[in-house]
XYZ file of C-alpha atoms in Angstrom:
432
model
C 131.482 103.661 121.237
C 127.778 103.650 121.871
C 125.879 102.297 118.867
C 123.140 104.281 117.159
C 119.501 103.573 117.942
C 118.251 100.242 116.801
C 116.671 100.346 113.355
C 112.959 100.235 112.893
C 111.246 96.888 113.071
C 111.475 94.822 109.940
C 108.791 95.459 107.394
C 105.946 92.928 107.481
C 106.214 90.283 104.806
C 103.663 89.888 102.053
C 102.227 86.755 103.661
C 101.658 88.455 107.021
C 99.984 91.440 105.339
C 97.715 89.050 103.467
C 97.024 87.135 106.673
C 95.984 90.275 108.545
C 93.352 91.169 105.971
C 92.299 87.545 105.481
C 91.495 87.165 109.185
C 89.527 90.432 109.165
C 87.515 89.325 106.157
C 86.956 85.924 107.758
C 85.452 87.621 110.815
C 83.138 89.680 108.641
C 82.149 86.554 106.730
C 81.189 84.858 110.012
C 78.997 87.843 110.909
C 77.435 87.738 107.442
C 76.664 84.047 107.732
C 75.005 84.538 111.101
C 72.888 87.376 109.676
C 71.972 85.175 106.719
C 70.660 82.458 109.037
C 68.735 85.038 111.035
C 67.262 86.645 107.906
C 66.151 83.340 106.427
C 64.614 82.090 109.653
C 63.099 85.250 111.130
C 62.709 87.453 108.059
C 61.616 84.988 105.374
C 60.096 82.385 107.669
C 62.151 79.514 106.272
C 62.253 76.442 108.502
C 65.900 75.765 109.264
C 67.741 73.264 111.507
C 68.815 75.991 113.918
C 70.600 73.727 116.387
C 72.923 72.352 113.726
C 73.484 75.801 112.191
C 74.281 77.444 115.536
C 76.706 74.639 116.383
C 78.439 75.055 113.023
C 78.687 78.846 113.418
C 80.069 78.399 116.938
C 82.698 76.011 115.609
C 83.649 78.545 112.928
C 83.843 81.333 115.531
C 86.113 79.222 117.721
C 88.381 78.477 114.776
C 88.533 82.200 113.948
C 89.637 83.073 117.479
C 92.201 80.285 117.419
C 93.610 81.455 114.098
C 93.816 85.086 115.269
C 95.895 83.962 118.251
C 98.030 81.290 116.615
C 98.774 82.354 113.045
C 100.278 85.843 113.689
C 102.787 84.286 116.102
C 104.234 82.049 113.441
C 107.453 83.598 112.157
C 107.635 81.421 109.050
C 104.082 81.505 107.778
C 103.657 79.389 104.663
C 101.131 79.511 101.875
C 100.168 75.937 102.659
C 98.843 77.066 106.031
C 96.576 79.636 104.426
C 95.482 77.117 101.822
C 94.488 74.711 104.605
C 92.426 77.429 106.305
C 90.693 78.198 103.015
C 89.824 74.545 102.493
C 88.385 74.471 106.015
C 86.301 77.560 105.243
C 85.104 75.938 102.025
C 83.986 72.855 103.959
C 82.156 74.965 106.565
C 80.435 77.016 103.873
C 79.381 73.817 102.105
C 77.789 72.465 105.306
C 76.013 75.774 105.940
C 74.633 75.833 102.416
C 73.588 72.197 102.657
C 71.626 72.934 105.833
C 69.994 75.963 104.201
C 68.786 74.607 100.903
C 71.869 73.203 99.210
C 72.349 74.147 95.577
C 69.115 76.172 95.651
C 70.635 78.673 98.091
C 71.620 81.795 96.111
C 74.520 82.391 98.496
C 76.485 79.676 96.714
C 78.054 82.735 95.015
C 80.106 83.080 98.212
C 82.264 80.308 96.794
C 83.606 83.010 94.477
C 84.942 84.896 97.495
C 86.981 81.868 98.500
C 88.300 81.526 94.958
C 89.218 85.229 94.789
C 91.055 84.990 98.106
C 93.040 82.020 96.859
C 93.946 83.842 93.646
C 95.264 86.846 95.608
C 96.943 85.127 98.533
C 98.292 81.835 97.238
C 100.804 80.652 94.644
C 99.360 79.386 91.380
C 99.473 75.684 92.230
C 97.724 76.088 95.575
C 95.198 78.544 94.110
C 94.239 76.022 91.442
C 93.968 73.397 94.153
C 91.558 75.552 96.169
C 89.543 76.162 93.005
C 89.298 72.411 92.342
C 88.259 71.740 95.943
C 85.639 74.505 95.756
C 84.195 73.082 92.547
C 83.959 69.648 94.152
C 82.277 71.150 97.224
C 79.769 72.988 95.056
C 79.103 69.822 93.060
C 78.533 67.879 96.279
C 75.541 70.128 97.032
C 73.785 68.804 93.930
C 74.490 65.222 94.990
C 73.443 65.750 98.622
C 70.309 67.570 97.468
C 68.841 64.245 96.311
C 69.632 62.367 99.525
C 67.748 62.361 102.843
C 69.104 64.752 105.458
C 71.331 63.076 108.053
C 70.563 62.863 111.770
C 66.845 63.342 111.093
C 67.249 67.001 110.153
C 64.293 68.640 108.434
C 65.511 70.742 105.491
C 63.411 73.218 103.479
C 61.547 71.818 100.503
C 62.383 72.375 96.839
C 59.584 74.848 96.169
C 60.481 76.945 99.165
C 64.156 76.962 98.212
C 63.406 77.950 94.612
C 61.401 80.921 95.885
C 64.279 81.892 98.157
C 66.743 81.476 95.287
C 64.865 83.838 93.002
C 64.503 86.471 95.707
C 68.057 86.201 96.968
C 70.158 86.074 93.812
C 70.795 89.825 93.643
C 71.530 90.073 97.378
C 73.929 87.158 97.232
C 75.744 88.613 94.222
C 75.998 92.026 95.907
C 77.401 90.516 99.118
C 79.972 88.408 97.278
C 81.031 91.330 95.094
C 81.376 93.663 98.072
C 83.555 91.154 99.935
C 85.812 90.652 96.932
C 86.237 94.356 96.128
C 86.834 95.300 99.771
C 89.434 92.621 100.361
C 91.355 93.134 97.129
C 91.448 96.907 97.574
C 92.631 96.740 101.176
C 95.303 94.155 100.449
C 96.473 96.179 97.451
C 96.683 99.329 99.579
C 98.597 97.510 102.322
C 101.067 96.096 99.823
C 101.500 99.515 98.189
C 102.294 101.001 101.604
C 104.843 98.247 102.191
C 106.435 98.905 98.809
C 106.681 102.611 99.648
C 108.365 101.790 102.970
C 110.737 99.469 101.176
C 111.574 102.179 98.633
C 112.318 104.616 101.458
C 114.533 102.025 103.121
C 116.417 101.463 99.873
C 116.827 105.227 99.427
C 118.136 105.573 102.976
C 120.578 102.712 102.431
C 121.809 104.313 99.219
C 122.281 107.631 101.011
C 124.272 105.910 103.750
C 126.448 104.291 101.092
C 127.104 107.711 99.576
C 128.067 109.096 102.966
C 130.436 106.180 103.552
C 131.975 106.649 100.102
C 132.338 110.360 100.717
C 134.033 109.734 104.067
C 136.476 107.330 102.420
C 137.147 109.780 99.610
C 137.639 112.697 101.979
C 139.966 110.756 104.255
C 141.986 109.508 101.306
C 142.200 112.946 99.724
C 143.263 114.538 102.996
C 145.948 111.900 103.475
C 147.291 111.982 99.921
C 147.269 115.782 99.582
C 148.655 116.557 103.023
C 152.255 115.904 102.012
C 152.354 117.918 98.745
C 150.388 120.781 100.311
C 152.829 120.806 103.208
C 155.755 120.912 100.784
C 154.184 123.800 98.880
C 153.531 125.663 102.125
C 157.141 125.269 103.324
C 158.622 126.196 99.936
C 156.385 129.248 99.570
C 157.237 130.410 103.077
C 160.965 130.163 102.363
C 160.489 131.921 99.038
C 158.537 134.697 100.737
C 161.414 135.219 103.160
C 163.898 135.357 100.301
C 161.947 137.996 98.414
C 162.164 141.410 100.011
C 159.356 143.017 98.065
C 157.700 143.522 94.710
C 154.805 141.784 92.997
C 156.460 138.369 93.265
C 156.221 138.464 97.061
C 152.454 139.128 96.813
C 152.088 136.172 94.488
C 153.881 133.938 96.977
C 151.599 135.147 99.763
C 148.606 134.305 97.567
C 149.987 130.784 97.090
C 150.281 130.316 100.864
C 146.715 131.567 101.373
C 145.348 129.143 98.800
C 147.296 126.270 100.354
C 145.753 127.094 103.737
C 142.332 127.206 102.096
C 142.869 123.771 100.520
C 143.766 122.387 103.927
C 140.636 123.888 105.478
C 138.453 122.405 102.734
C 139.935 118.940 103.200
C 139.543 119.145 106.962
C 135.905 120.266 106.632
C 135.120 117.459 104.168
C 136.647 114.867 106.477
C 134.841 116.291 109.508
C 131.444 116.506 107.759
C 131.635 113.077 106.142
C 132.724 111.480 109.390
C 130.136 113.172 111.594
C 127.848 110.102 111.613
C 130.294 107.776 113.316
C 132.727 107.583 116.179
C 130.682 109.575 118.694
C 128.554 108.227 121.575
C 124.800 108.789 121.664
C 123.568 110.717 124.730
C 120.459 112.528 125.915
C 120.759 116.309 125.966
C 118.268 119.151 126.509
C 117.236 121.154 123.477
C 118.497 124.337 125.162
C 121.983 122.837 125.550
C 121.925 121.632 121.951
C 121.096 125.104 120.621
C 123.695 126.824 122.788
C 126.382 124.358 121.724
C 125.545 125.032 118.082
C 125.718 128.829 118.484
C 128.748 128.897 120.778
C 131.293 128.711 117.931
C 129.381 130.982 115.567
C 130.995 134.421 115.080
C 127.679 136.113 114.262
C 125.659 134.494 117.044
C 124.440 137.937 118.157
C 122.228 138.097 115.050
C 120.399 134.907 116.037
C 117.083 134.965 117.919
C 117.162 132.004 120.268
C 114.110 129.795 120.853
C 111.915 130.109 123.930
C 109.108 128.007 125.372
C 108.519 124.611 127.002
C 110.041 122.708 124.062
C 113.490 123.722 125.347
C 112.989 121.365 128.307
C 112.618 118.346 126.037
C 115.588 116.133 125.339
C 116.920 114.571 122.169
C 119.155 111.541 121.820
C 122.087 111.519 119.454
C 125.757 112.391 118.976
C 126.017 115.872 120.554
C 128.844 117.264 118.424
C 127.271 116.059 115.195
C 123.886 117.525 116.165
C 125.533 120.825 117.070
C 127.390 120.817 113.751
C 124.259 120.323 111.606
C 122.289 123.004 113.477
C 125.257 125.379 113.265
C 125.451 124.717 109.535
C 121.786 125.634 109.033
C 122.199 128.832 111.076
C 125.331 129.726 109.127
C 123.480 129.205 105.836
C 120.648 131.422 107.082
C 123.074 134.180 108.109
C 124.767 134.080 104.723
C 121.421 134.208 102.911
C 120.069 137.129 104.974
C 121.013 140.811 104.601
C 123.935 141.969 106.742
C 121.784 143.555 109.459
C 118.896 141.089 109.366
C 118.320 138.601 112.155
C 117.894 134.854 111.887
C 115.199 133.184 113.975
C 115.615 129.785 115.632
C 112.444 128.242 117.075
C 111.617 124.979 118.851
C 108.238 123.301 119.205
C 106.586 119.939 119.689
C 104.685 118.515 116.734
C 102.859 115.170 117.080
C 105.263 113.760 119.646
C 108.363 114.936 117.797
C 110.633 117.912 118.314
C 110.931 120.471 115.529
C 113.789 122.979 115.594
C 113.465 125.453 112.717
C 115.889 128.042 111.334
C 114.274 130.896 109.391
C 116.227 133.423 107.344
C 115.316 136.707 105.663
C 116.916 135.999 102.327
C 115.623 135.894 98.780
C 114.234 132.392 99.082
C 114.545 129.582 96.575
C 112.661 128.744 93.420
C 110.721 125.459 93.315
C 113.395 123.978 91.051
C 116.198 124.880 93.448
C 114.192 123.697 96.458
C 113.620 120.328 94.791
C 117.377 119.837 94.344
C 118.399 121.157 97.755
C 120.016 118.338 99.665
C 121.576 116.643 96.657
C 125.288 116.011 97.160
C 127.526 118.712 95.652
C 124.590 120.910 94.632
C 124.985 124.493 95.813
C 123.841 127.977 94.812
C 126.648 129.689 96.706
C 129.516 131.452 95.007
C 132.585 129.321 94.206
C 134.647 128.751 97.306
C 131.811 129.408 99.773
C 130.377 125.906 99.921
C 130.653 122.386 98.529
C 126.969 121.441 98.508
C 127.313 118.730 101.150
C 125.801 120.362 104.232
C 122.116 119.597 103.643
C 122.902 116.147 102.266
C 124.867 115.152 105.370
C 122.322 116.808 107.665
C 119.503 114.746 106.179
C 121.601 111.578 106.445
C 122.248 112.165 110.147
C 118.611 112.959 110.937
C 117.335 109.866 109.129
C 119.787 107.729 111.097
C 118.291 109.197 114.283
C 114.721 108.526 113.135
C 114.049 112.138 112.134
C 113.879 114.200 108.975
C 114.882 117.495 107.385
C 112.071 119.785 106.199
C 112.721 122.628 103.762
C 110.221 125.291 102.763
C 110.882 128.427 100.752
C 109.298 131.016 98.513
C 111.106 133.505 96.317
C 111.287 136.850 98.104
C 110.110 135.457 101.477
C 113.145 133.580 102.766
C 113.732 129.930 103.607
C 112.927 127.772 106.628
C 114.947 124.636 107.386
C 113.596 122.437 110.182
C 115.262 119.568 112.023
C 112.636 117.045 113.164
C 113.741 114.511 115.791
C 112.044 112.140 118.229
C 111.678 113.884 121.606
C 111.702 112.426 125.093
C 111.062 113.664 128.624
C 113.975 111.782 130.135
C 116.554 113.649 132.128
C 119.550 114.639 130.088
C 122.668 112.623 130.576
C 125.891 114.447 131.132
C 128.281 113.747 128.311
C 131.801 113.218 129.450
């Protein structure tokens, strides 16, 4: 048996989501630091050791490139790795601030960005460690401020740095605040998206479990009831032969009819619940799929078949199961429509996917009914006309194939049920 398509790639872990946004913010921080040096030197006329600053920024740029290449490739990314990168960034920022005025530089508020990143990305112990290291780095600026600059560097004087501090406090606060808000919001949004994907995966797994349970139940019921139903059928047939006429004979005939109906129901349950397994996956043209679905439909003459280039596309999946779900939607549409009304089947491409829709001319569904459509054993049909499993099993099959079931309806305007599946231009394979 050919296995189903491989499942989607595993969801990114929390650490890798954090890493992605951390590296982006780190790149923006490098750009901001370069602009700060340029603004202080060219805009404010502050004398700065440009050679040392450019060398430090180049070293930080090289480390950023290295981290972008190396870190994402690590399968088991640990918080300690990120903590080490943050400590490196803290050291670089401390050197930059030292070369641009030390503790007088108003952009010491950028230390808060490092602390905020640690609080969001790291466990408590490592976050407190980064905070302690940041406080020590900040304190070192006050100590280094009183010492001569190394390597003969000429640093700005106290008066000049105090003037810069007073003029730059608001700008520095605004930059730090913007970095913090942007990063926290983006990381929160990314994590919320991951949680939504995880919830969908859990829902899909639960639906698969229900299908498996239903298949087991249907197979067990069919096996256990086959013998007593067979006995009833044989006994009723013999009794019918023994009775020459009268109302009792009609009652016996009714018993035989109901036994046959019970057998049909059990067979349909077993077939529907088992439609997701045991069948090879092949490529087939949309036109062949539609024709296979309508071939066994008694009222196929009332169905308007799709036309257009979408019929040349191919879909991959179990052909009999796909034909069964499409046939079920068409059958539902025929039952919902007036006796002489036609049902329209259409096919089109939508954003790289194939959408095959079945539109009826019935009374439509209320919002409450539409919201419950697809729940197992929920049906609006008369007793004996349906078990409420068709849409549930159809959605389960489509989700296994990477697609979805779309339902839209308005009271008095009919209902449209659409099968959405990944499409491909590959040549159809001939199923044996």
